[in-house]
Structures are given as C-alpha cells and as structure tokens.
Amino acid sequence: MSMNMYTGFTRLCKGLAVVLVGGHIIVQILPSALSYLALIPAKTIPFAWNLITAGYTEQTVYGAIISTIGLIYLGKLLEPIWGSREFLKFIFIVNFLTSVFVFITTISLYYITRLEIYLYMPISGFQGVLCGFLVGIKQIMPDQELAILKLKAKWLPSLALLFSIAISFFTADSVSYLPTIVFGTYLGWIYLRYWQKKPETKLKGDPSDEFSFSSFFPEFLRPVIDPIATVFERMLCGRRFETSNEERGYTLGGSMLPGSDPIEASRRRERGARALEERLAAERLAAGKKAEESERDVSDNV
C-alpha cells in the first residue's frame, strides 16, 4: 500500500481527531459523563451544551475509529481548499444545527408515540459532520472516480444515506444514528448551497445545477424532485433560482441573486480537482525521496 496514504494530514484534523478519541476515552472511563456530553432530549433544557458536545462524543470504539479515520482523510481533501477557518466553521455549524434538529425530531417522536425511550436515549457521534464532509466532496470533485467503489464521488452522500436507511431496518436503535446522518447530510448541503462565503468573490453559496437538491437522486427521479425542492427552497430560504434561456445565470425578478455565480461554482470544482492532483503529486514526490534516502542509507551501511 502506498505510503502517501498515511501522510499529508492537516494539523487541525489531527487536533480534532485527538478530541474525538479523548471524548471516547472519557465516556469509557467515566460512564456517567455520557449524561452530560451526549444529547439526551429530556436533559437538554438544563444541559444545553450537549447540543455541541454530542457530536464529539463517540460511545463505541468502532464509532471512534470510523469518525477519526473519516475526519483526517476527508479533512485532508477539504481543508486545503476551504481554508482552516472555514473548515472549522463548517464543522461547528453543521454539528450544532444537526443536534438541534435531532432534538426536535426526538421530542416530536415522543409526543407522537409517548415512548420515553425517545427522551432518554443518549445520542452522540461525529457521523453527521462526516456526512456533511461527503457533501463537500460531492461539490468540489463530483466526477472524481473512486477506484474501490467504481463510482463517481458525487454519489457518496446518497450512497451513505441509502446504506444507513437500509441498516436501520435491521437495528432496534436506529434513532440513535439515522436522524443525525440525515440532518448532517441535508444541513451540510444547505450550508454549502446557500451560506458558505467565498472571500475571493464576496459571494455566497453554490447555485449550480450540478449541486441542486435533485442531484442527490437518480436522473429519472429529478423531474419529480425538482418541483418539490423548489417549493421548499422558496419556503425555507426565500430564494428562487431561475435559469435563463440565453445564459446559465440565476435571477430573481430579472436581477442576479447575490452569490449565484455558476461560473464561480465551476471554478471551485476545478480548483478542488487541481488541489487534489497537486497534493497527490506532492505526496508521490515525498514518498519517492524517502525511498531514495532509504536506499542510500542501506548502501552506506553496506
């Protein structure tokens, strides 16, 4: 296996990985700490901080391993393109809003079913942010081929959602992870679609067709999804994207929407692909130099 797979991790991602591992160790050594760190809907009103800490608290060793590996490898691709500050901002906002929506969902399920398990089940984990990262990968390098899975990167968020939903039919505690995954994916898309600022242009979001809500679904479903998505877009975001027949511009009442530059969205994807190629080339070069140094050391010793 190539050595460059194990290099190039950013300092910020390494620090966050320590937080994830540390959170897991804490709840293993002090199980009572889970009541203060995880999202327990019945206790969230006095312990509101668990809307933030829940995302960084892994209850199982498998969750800690998957989250740590996912963080450092996905962060290795995203942070150099977004910048450390924007990367950290994305994590904080997606994690916090995911916890808020999971809290609302579990409280609603309690009032619908009157089952107290929805009030006292500890919900935690980094999986919501990881799914948001997959949306980021879809945005910056949608056509990148994944050799292992034999599909393009743009389908990663959809595949993760489909797999999680399928698994939920065979697990009794799907509420502990499925809402987090669903909301993490959706809120990651909302942030990148409407809120992410681009300092170089002072615009927001990515209104391109390739990053529309319907792009998460197969082609044959998009004629059905698009009208529904448009309704929710107008209700929730107060925006309306209209494609001109003469150019791929986005307008509202005849004027360009702020942040709606499809050319800039295309450039961002090009920068993402170029940054990935440059990073891989640099890692291959570093690996080659290390191999040469090793051979030189061996020959000197001989």
PDB file of N, CA, C and O in Angstrom, residues 189-249:
ATOM      1  N   TRP A 189     -25.422  20.262   2.968  1.00  0.00           N
ATOM      2  CA  TRP A 189     -25.794  20.784   1.647  1.00  0.00           C
ATOM      3  C   TRP A 189     -26.344  22.207   1.758  1.00  0.00           C
ATOM      4  O   TRP A 189     -25.980  23.074   0.957  1.00  0.00           O
ATOM      5  N   ILE A 190     -27.187  22.460   2.753  1.00  0.00           N
ATOM      6  CA  ILE A 190     -27.746  23.807   2.951  1.00  0.00           C
ATOM      7  C   ILE A 190     -26.623  24.824   3.147  1.00  0.00           C
ATOM      8  O   ILE A 190     -26.623  25.909   2.552  1.00  0.00           O
ATOM      9  N   TYR A 191     -25.648  24.460   3.972  1.00  0.00           N
ATOM     10  CA  TYR A 191     -24.546  25.393   4.246  1.00  0.00           C
ATOM     11  C   TYR A 191     -23.767  25.698   2.964  1.00  0.00           C
ATOM     12  O   TYR A 191     -23.482  26.863   2.664  1.00  0.00           O
ATOM     13  N   LEU A 192     -23.412  24.669   2.236  1.00  0.00           N
ATOM     14  CA  LEU A 192     -22.601  24.867   1.032  1.00  0.00           C
ATOM     15  C   LEU A 192     -23.417  25.490  -0.105  1.00  0.00           C
ATOM     16  O   LEU A 192     -22.878  26.249  -0.911  1.00  0.00           O
ATOM     17  N   ARG A 193     -24.687  25.199  -0.139  1.00  0.00           N
ATOM     18  CA  ARG A 193     -25.543  25.713  -1.218  1.00  0.00           C
ATOM     19  C   ARG A 193     -25.864  27.192  -1.034  1.00  0.00           C
ATOM     20  O   ARG A 193     -25.905  27.956  -2.001  1.00  0.00           O
ATOM     21  N   TYR A 194     -26.079  27.622   0.224  1.00  0.00           N
ATOM     22  CA  TYR A 194     -26.585  28.978   0.464  1.00  0.00           C
ATOM     23  C   TYR A 194     -25.691  29.863   1.336  1.00  0.00           C
ATOM     24  O   TYR A 194     -25.723  31.086   1.208  1.00  0.00           O
ATOM     25  N   TRP A 195     -24.929  29.287   2.252  1.00  0.00           N
ATOM     26  CA  TRP A 195     -24.303  30.098   3.291  1.00  0.00           C
ATOM     27  C   TRP A 195     -22.803  30.267   3.155  1.00  0.00           C
ATOM     28  O   TRP A 195     -22.264  31.252   3.658  1.00  0.00           O
ATOM     29  N   GLN A 196     -22.107  29.314   2.570  1.00  0.00           N
ATOM     30  CA  GLN A 196     -20.649  29.389   2.565  1.00  0.00           C
ATOM     31  C   GLN A 196     -20.163  30.625   1.816  1.00  0.00           C
ATOM     32  O   GLN A 196     -20.496  30.845   0.659  1.00  0.00           O
ATOM     33  N   LYS A 197     -19.344  31.420   2.506  1.00  0.00           N
ATOM     34  CA  LYS A 197     -18.812  32.638   1.894  1.00  0.00           C
ATOM     35  C   LYS A 197     -17.549  32.320   1.105  1.00  0.00           C
ATOM     36  O   LYS A 197     -16.754  31.473   1.493  1.00  0.00           O
ATOM     37  N   LYS A 198     -17.385  33.044  -0.008  1.00  0.00           N
ATOM     38  CA  LYS A 198     -16.201  32.894  -0.843  1.00  0.00           C
ATOM     39  C   LYS A 198     -15.453  34.222  -0.827  1.00  0.00           C
ATOM     40  O   LYS A 198     -15.871  35.170  -1.494  1.00  0.00           O
ATOM     41  N   PRO A 199     -14.383  34.317  -0.032  1.00  0.00           N
ATOM     42  CA  PRO A 199     -13.677  35.595   0.134  1.00  0.00           C
ATOM     43  C   PRO A 199     -13.194  36.204  -1.184  1.00  0.00           C
ATOM     44  O   PRO A 199     -13.175  37.419  -1.341  1.00  0.00           O
ATOM     45  N   GLU A 200     -12.841  35.334  -2.152  1.00  0.00           N
ATOM     46  CA  GLU A 200     -12.290  35.861  -3.392  1.00  0.00           C
ATOM     47  C   GLU A 200     -13.325  36.605  -4.233  1.00  0.00           C
ATOM     48  O   GLU A 200     -12.992  37.463  -5.040  1.00  0.00           O
ATOM     49  N   THR A 201     -14.614  36.281  -4.030  1.00  0.00           N
ATOM     50  CA  THR A 201     -15.672  36.952  -4.797  1.00  0.00           C
ATOM     51  C   THR A 201     -16.679  37.679  -3.915  1.00  0.00           C
ATOM     52  O   THR A 201     -17.527  38.405  -4.421  1.00  0.00           O
ATOM     53  N   LYS A 202     -16.595  37.467  -2.591  1.00  0.00           N
ATOM     54  CA  LYS A 202     -17.545  38.045  -1.638  1.00  0.00           C
ATOM     55  C   LYS A 202     -18.975  37.607  -1.932  1.00  0.00           C
ATOM     56  O   LYS A 202     -19.937  38.327  -1.658  1.00  0.00           O
ATOM     57  N   LEU A 203     -19.121  36.411  -2.498  1.00  0.00           N
ATOM     58  CA  LEU A 203     -20.433  35.850  -2.784  1.00  0.00           C
ATOM     59  C   LEU A 203     -20.683  34.669  -1.851  1.00  0.00           C
ATOM     60  O   LEU A 203     -19.804  34.223  -1.129  1.00  0.00           O
ATOM     61  N   LYS A 204     -21.905  34.156  -1.885  1.00  0.00           N
ATOM     62  CA  LYS A 204     -22.270  33.039  -1.022  1.00  0.00           C
ATOM     63  C   LYS A 204     -22.864  31.910  -1.844  1.00  0.00           C
ATOM     64  O   LYS A 204     -23.587  32.137  -2.804  1.00  0.00           O
ATOM     65  N   GLY A 205     -22.564  30.697  -1.421  1.00  0.00           N
ATOM     66  CA  GLY A 205     -23.260  29.533  -1.924  1.00  0.00           C
ATOM     67  C   GLY A 205     -22.789  29.021  -3.277  1.00  0.00           C
ATOM     68  O   GLY A 205     -21.874  29.542  -3.898  1.00  0.00           O
ATOM     69  N   ASP A 206     -23.477  27.977  -3.712  1.00  0.00           N
ATOM     70  CA  ASP A 206     -23.183  27.314  -4.986  1.00  0.00           C
ATOM     71  C   ASP A 206     -24.512  26.949  -5.636  1.00  0.00           C
ATOM     72  O   ASP A 206     -25.091  25.910  -5.346  1.00  0.00           O
ATOM     73  N   PRO A 207     -25.042  27.811  -6.531  1.00  0.00           N
ATOM     74  CA  PRO A 207     -26.368  27.586  -7.118  1.00  0.00           C
ATOM     75  C   PRO A 207     -26.353  26.735  -8.390  1.00  0.00           C
ATOM     76  O   PRO A 207     -27.361  26.663  -9.084  1.00  0.00           O
ATOM     77  N   SER A 208     -25.253  26.088  -8.701  1.00  0.00           N
ATOM     78  CA  SER A 208     -25.157  25.337  -9.946  1.00  0.00           C
ATOM     79  C   SER A 208     -26.130  24.162  -9.959  1.00  0.00           C
ATOM     80  O   SER A 208     -26.472  23.591  -8.915  1.00  0.00           O
ATOM     81  N   ASP A 209     -26.568  23.796 -11.153  1.00  0.00           N
ATOM     82  CA  ASP A 209     -27.477  22.666 -11.308  1.00  0.00           C
ATOM     83  C   ASP A 209     -26.853  21.366 -10.806  1.00  0.00           C
ATOM     84  O   ASP A 209     -27.551  20.491 -10.294  1.00  0.00           O
ATOM     85  N   GLU A 210     -25.524  21.258 -10.966  1.00  0.00           N
ATOM     86  CA  GLU A 210     -24.835  20.041 -10.544  1.00  0.00           C
ATOM     87  C   GLU A 210     -24.834  19.855  -9.037  1.00  0.00           C
ATOM     88  O   GLU A 210     -24.513  18.780  -8.547  1.00  0.00           O
ATOM     89  N   PHE A 211     -25.203  20.920  -8.297  1.00  0.00           N
ATOM     90  CA  PHE A 211     -25.230  20.832  -6.841  1.00  0.00           C
ATOM     91  C   PHE A 211     -26.635  21.079  -6.296  1.00  0.00           C
ATOM     92  O   PHE A 211     -26.807  21.393  -5.129  1.00  0.00           O
ATOM     93  N   SER A 212     -27.632  20.936  -7.135  1.00  0.00           N
ATOM     94  CA  SER A 212     -29.022  21.112  -6.705  1.00  0.00           C
ATOM     95  C   SER A 212     -29.443  19.943  -5.817  1.00  0.00           C
ATOM     96  O   SER A 212     -28.778  18.901  -5.776  1.00  0.00           O
ATOM     97  N   PHE A 213     -30.555  20.108  -5.122  1.00  0.00           N
ATOM     98  CA  PHE A 213     -31.041  19.042  -4.238  1.00  0.00           C
ATOM     99  C   PHE A 213     -31.339  17.771  -5.024  1.00  0.00           C
ATOM    100  O   PHE A 213     -31.059  16.660  -4.564  1.00  0.00           O
ATOM    101  N   SER A 214     -31.878  17.929  -6.233  1.00  0.00           N
ATOM    102  CA  SER A 214     -32.233  16.755  -7.029  1.00  0.00           C
ATOM    103  C   SER A 214     -31.011  15.995  -7.522  1.00  0.00           C
ATOM    104  O   SER A 214     -31.130  14.840  -7.950  1.00  0.00           O
ATOM    105  N   SER A 215     -29.813  16.616  -7.451  1.00  0.00           N
ATOM    106  CA  SER A 215     -28.607  15.937  -7.918  1.00  0.00           C
ATOM    107  C   SER A 215     -28.215  14.779  -7.003  1.00  0.00           C
ATOM    108  O   SER A 215     -27.359  13.971  -7.359  1.00  0.00           O
ATOM    109  N   PHE A 216     -28.853  14.681  -5.817  1.00  0.00           N
ATOM    110  CA  PHE A 216     -28.604  13.568  -4.915  1.00  0.00           C
ATOM    111  C   PHE A 216     -29.389  12.322  -5.328  1.00  0.00           C
ATOM    112  O   PHE A 216     -29.188  11.252  -4.764  1.00  0.00           O
ATOM    113  N   PHE A 217     -30.293  12.479  -6.294  1.00  0.00           N
ATOM    114  CA  PHE A 217     -31.174  11.397  -6.709  1.00  0.00           C
ATOM    115  C   PHE A 217     -30.854  10.953  -8.134  1.00  0.00           C
ATOM    116  O   PHE A 217     -30.275  11.724  -8.909  1.00  0.00           O
ATOM    117  N   PRO A 218     -31.232   9.734  -8.498  1.00  0.00           N
ATOM    118  CA  PRO A 218     -31.028   9.268  -9.876  1.00  0.00           C
ATOM    119  C   PRO A 218     -31.740  10.177 -10.885  1.00  0.00           C
ATOM    120  O   PRO A 218     -32.726  10.834 -10.552  1.00  0.00           O
ATOM    121  N   GLU A 219     -31.256  10.177 -12.101  1.00  0.00           N
ATOM    122  CA  GLU A 219     -31.750  11.064 -13.149  1.00  0.00           C
ATOM    123  C   GLU A 219     -33.256  10.953 -13.359  1.00  0.00           C
ATOM    124  O   GLU A 219     -33.946  11.953 -13.531  1.00  0.00           O
ATOM    125  N   PHE A 220     -33.796   9.723 -13.322  1.00  0.00           N
ATOM    126  CA  PHE A 220     -35.204   9.537 -13.648  1.00  0.00           C
ATOM    127  C   PHE A 220     -36.139  10.098 -12.566  1.00  0.00           C
ATOM    128  O   PHE A 220     -37.334  10.305 -12.825  1.00  0.00           O
ATOM    129  N   LEU A 221     -35.606  10.365 -11.363  1.00  0.00           N
ATOM    130  CA  LEU A 221     -36.432  10.917 -10.288  1.00  0.00           C
ATOM    131  C   LEU A 221     -36.414  12.443 -10.242  1.00  0.00           C
ATOM    132  O   LEU A 221     -37.248  13.056  -9.570  1.00  0.00           O
ATOM    133  N   ARG A 222     -35.490  13.062 -10.947  1.00  0.00           N
ATOM    134  CA  ARG A 222     -35.312  14.507 -10.831  1.00  0.00           C
ATOM    135  C   ARG A 222     -36.507  15.328 -11.298  1.00  0.00           C
ATOM    136  O   ARG A 222     -36.799  16.361 -10.690  1.00  0.00           O
ATOM    137  N   PRO A 223     -37.225  14.921 -12.364  1.00  0.00           N
ATOM    138  CA  PRO A 223     -38.427  15.690 -12.732  1.00  0.00           C
ATOM    139  C   PRO A 223     -39.477  15.736 -11.620  1.00  0.00           C
ATOM    140  O   PRO A 223     -40.268  16.675 -11.546  1.00  0.00           O
ATOM    141  N   VAL A 224     -39.472  14.725 -10.745  1.00  0.00           N
ATOM    142  CA  VAL A 224     -40.412  14.699  -9.620  1.00  0.00           C
ATOM    143  C   VAL A 224     -39.860  15.495  -8.448  1.00  0.00           C
ATOM    144  O   VAL A 224     -40.599  16.216  -7.761  1.00  0.00           O
ATOM    145  N   ILE A 225     -38.543  15.379  -8.204  1.00  0.00           N
ATOM    146  CA  ILE A 225     -37.907  16.026  -7.063  1.00  0.00           C
ATOM    147  C   ILE A 225     -37.814  17.539  -7.240  1.00  0.00           C
ATOM    148  O   ILE A 225     -38.032  18.308  -6.291  1.00  0.00           O
ATOM    149  N   ASP A 226     -37.490  17.993  -8.440  1.00  0.00           N
ATOM    150  CA  ASP A 226     -37.239  19.422  -8.672  1.00  0.00           C
ATOM    151  C   ASP A 226     -38.402  20.328  -8.255  1.00  0.00           C
ATOM    152  O   ASP A 226     -38.181  21.324  -7.556  1.00  0.00           O
ATOM    153  N   PRO A 227     -39.654  20.048  -8.653  1.00  0.00           N
ATOM    154  CA  PRO A 227     -40.758  20.937  -8.230  1.00  0.00           C
ATOM    155  C   PRO A 227     -40.937  20.973  -6.714  1.00  0.00           C
ATOM    156  O   PRO A 227     -41.206  22.033  -6.136  1.00  0.00           O
ATOM    157  N   ILE A 228     -40.780  19.810  -6.063  1.00  0.00           N
ATOM    158  CA  ILE A 228     -40.919  19.755  -4.607  1.00  0.00           C
ATOM    159  C   ILE A 228     -39.794  20.552  -3.942  1.00  0.00           C
ATOM    160  O   ILE A 228     -40.028  21.326  -3.017  1.00  0.00           O
ATOM    161  N   ALA A 229     -38.569  20.374  -4.445  1.00  0.00           N
ATOM    162  CA  ALA A 229     -37.420  21.084  -3.883  1.00  0.00           C
ATOM    163  C   ALA A 229     -37.570  22.592  -4.062  1.00  0.00           C
ATOM    164  O   ALA A 229     -37.198  23.373  -3.180  1.00  0.00           O
ATOM    165  N   THR A 230     -38.139  23.007  -5.188  1.00  0.00           N
ATOM    166  CA  THR A 230     -38.332  24.433  -5.447  1.00  0.00           C
ATOM    167  C   THR A 230     -39.288  25.055  -4.436  1.00  0.00           C
ATOM    168  O   THR A 230     -39.069  26.166  -3.945  1.00  0.00           O
ATOM    169  N   VAL A 231     -40.348  24.320  -4.102  1.00  0.00           N
ATOM    170  CA  VAL A 231     -41.321  24.814  -3.118  1.00  0.00           C
ATOM    171  C   VAL A 231     -40.649  25.025  -1.766  1.00  0.00           C
ATOM    172  O   VAL A 231     -40.794  26.072  -1.125  1.00  0.00           O
ATOM    173  N   PHE A 232     -39.874  24.014  -1.316  1.00  0.00           N
ATOM    174  CA  PHE A 232     -39.191  24.126  -0.027  1.00  0.00           C
ATOM    175  C   PHE A 232     -38.111  25.200  -0.075  1.00  0.00           C
ATOM    176  O   PHE A 232     -37.846  25.874   0.924  1.00  0.00           O
ATOM    177  N   GLU A 233     -37.499  25.370  -1.241  1.00  0.00           N
ATOM    178  CA  GLU A 233     -36.478  26.395  -1.395  1.00  0.00           C
ATOM    179  C   GLU A 233     -37.071  27.777  -1.155  1.00  0.00           C
ATOM    180  O   GLU A 233     -36.493  28.622  -0.472  1.00  0.00           O
ATOM    181  N   ARG A 234     -38.248  27.998  -1.696  1.00  0.00           N
ATOM    182  CA  ARG A 234     -38.911  29.296  -1.530  1.00  0.00           C
ATOM    183  C   ARG A 234     -39.395  29.480  -0.094  1.00  0.00           C
ATOM    184  O   ARG A 234     -39.317  30.571   0.470  1.00  0.00           O
ATOM    185  N   MET A 235     -39.888  28.403   0.515  1.00  0.00           N
ATOM    186  CA  MET A 235     -40.422  28.497   1.870  1.00  0.00           C
ATOM    187  C   MET A 235     -39.315  28.731   2.899  1.00  0.00           C
ATOM    188  O   MET A 235     -39.426  29.587   3.773  1.00  0.00           O
ATOM    189  N   LEU A 236     -38.227  27.945   2.783  1.00  0.00           N
ATOM    190  CA  LEU A 236     -37.206  27.942   3.816  1.00  0.00           C
ATOM    191  C   LEU A 236     -36.099  28.957   3.588  1.00  0.00           C
ATOM    192  O   LEU A 236     -35.526  29.480   4.539  1.00  0.00           O
ATOM    193  N   CYS A 237     -35.804  29.231   2.340  1.00  0.00           N
ATOM    194  CA  CYS A 237     -34.641  30.065   2.046  1.00  0.00           C
ATOM    195  C   CYS A 237     -35.009  31.417   1.465  1.00  0.00           C
ATOM    196  O   CYS A 237     -34.165  32.295   1.354  1.00  0.00           O
ATOM    197  N   GLY A 238     -36.267  31.567   1.056  1.00  0.00           N
ATOM    198  CA  GLY A 238     -36.676  32.838   0.492  1.00  0.00           C
ATOM    199  C   GLY A 238     -35.970  33.147  -0.805  1.00  0.00           C
ATOM    200  O   GLY A 238     -35.823  34.291  -1.200  1.00  0.00           O
ATOM    201  N   ARG A 239     -35.523  32.101  -1.491  1.00  0.00           N
ATOM    202  CA  ARG A 239     -34.817  32.282  -2.744  1.00  0.00           C
ATOM    203  C   ARG A 239     -35.511  31.530  -3.863  1.00  0.00           C
ATOM    204  O   ARG A 239     -36.227  30.569  -3.634  1.00  0.00           O
ATOM    205  N   ARG A 240     -35.205  31.954  -5.045  1.00  0.00           N
ATOM    206  CA  ARG A 240     -35.767  31.283  -6.202  1.00  0.00           C
ATOM    207  C   ARG A 240     -34.757  31.346  -7.344  1.00  0.00           C
ATOM    208  O   ARG A 240     -34.387  32.417  -7.773  1.00  0.00           O
ATOM    209  N   PHE A 241     -34.333  30.184  -7.798  1.00  0.00           N
ATOM    210  CA  PHE A 241     -33.368  30.135  -8.884  1.00  0.00           C
ATOM    211  C   PHE A 241     -34.107  29.898 -10.190  1.00  0.00           C
ATOM    212  O   PHE A 241     -34.870  28.947 -10.318  1.00  0.00           O
ATOM    213  N   GLU A 242     -33.872  30.764 -11.153  1.00  0.00           N
ATOM    214  CA  GLU A 242     -34.465  30.603 -12.462  1.00  0.00           C
ATOM    215  C   GLU A 242     -33.364  30.600 -13.509  1.00  0.00           C
ATOM    216  O   GLU A 242     -32.496  31.461 -13.506  1.00  0.00           O
ATOM    217  N   THR A 243     -33.418  29.645 -14.397  1.00  0.00           N
ATOM    218  CA  THR A 243     -32.392  29.542 -15.422  1.00  0.00           C
ATOM    219  C   THR A 243     -32.833  30.271 -16.671  1.00  0.00           C
ATOM    220  O   THR A 243     -33.889  30.010 -17.223  1.00  0.00           O
ATOM    221  N   SER A 244     -32.001  31.194 -17.139  1.00  0.00           N
ATOM    222  CA  SER A 244     -32.281  31.947 -18.352  1.00  0.00           C
ATOM    223  C   SER A 244     -32.055  31.076 -19.568  1.00  0.00           C
ATOM    224  O   SER A 244     -31.226  30.179 -19.562  1.00  0.00           O
ATOM    225  N   ASN A 245     -32.819  31.327 -20.620  1.00  0.00           N
ATOM    226  CA  ASN A 245     -32.639  30.572 -21.845  1.00  0.00           C
ATOM    227  C   ASN A 245     -31.373  30.995 -22.575  1.00  0.00           C
ATOM    228  O   ASN A 245     -30.786  30.218 -23.325  1.00  0.00           O
ATOM    229  N   GLU A 246     -30.955  32.225 -22.358  1.00  0.00           N
ATOM    230  CA  GLU A 246     -29.799  32.738 -23.085  1.00  0.00           C
ATOM    231  C   GLU A 246     -28.495  32.393 -22.398  1.00  0.00           C
ATOM    232  O   GLU A 246     -27.473  32.214 -23.026  1.00  0.00           O
ATOM    233  N   GLU A 247     -28.499  32.318 -21.073  1.00  0.00           N
ATOM    234  CA  GLU A 247     -27.268  32.019 -20.342  1.00  0.00           C
ATOM    235  C   GLU A 247     -27.628  31.276 -19.077  1.00  0.00           C
ATOM    236  O   GLU A 247     -28.745  31.303 -18.605  1.00  0.00           O
ATOM    237  N   ARG A 248     -26.642  30.582 -18.505  1.00  0.00           N
ATOM    238  CA  ARG A 248     -26.877  29.797 -17.304  1.00  0.00           C
ATOM    239  C   ARG A 248     -26.759  30.680 -16.084  1.00  0.00           C
ATOM    240  O   ARG A 248     -26.054  30.379 -15.123  1.00  0.00           O
ATOM    241  N   GLY A 249     -27.461  31.802 -16.073  1.00  0.00           N
ATOM    242  CA  GLY A 249     -27.448  32.729 -14.945  1.00  0.00           C
ATOM    243  C   GLY A 249     -28.637  32.442 -14.066  1.00  0.00           C
ATOM    244  O   GLY A 249     -29.589  31.796 -14.459  1.00  0.00           O
TER     245      GLY A 249
END
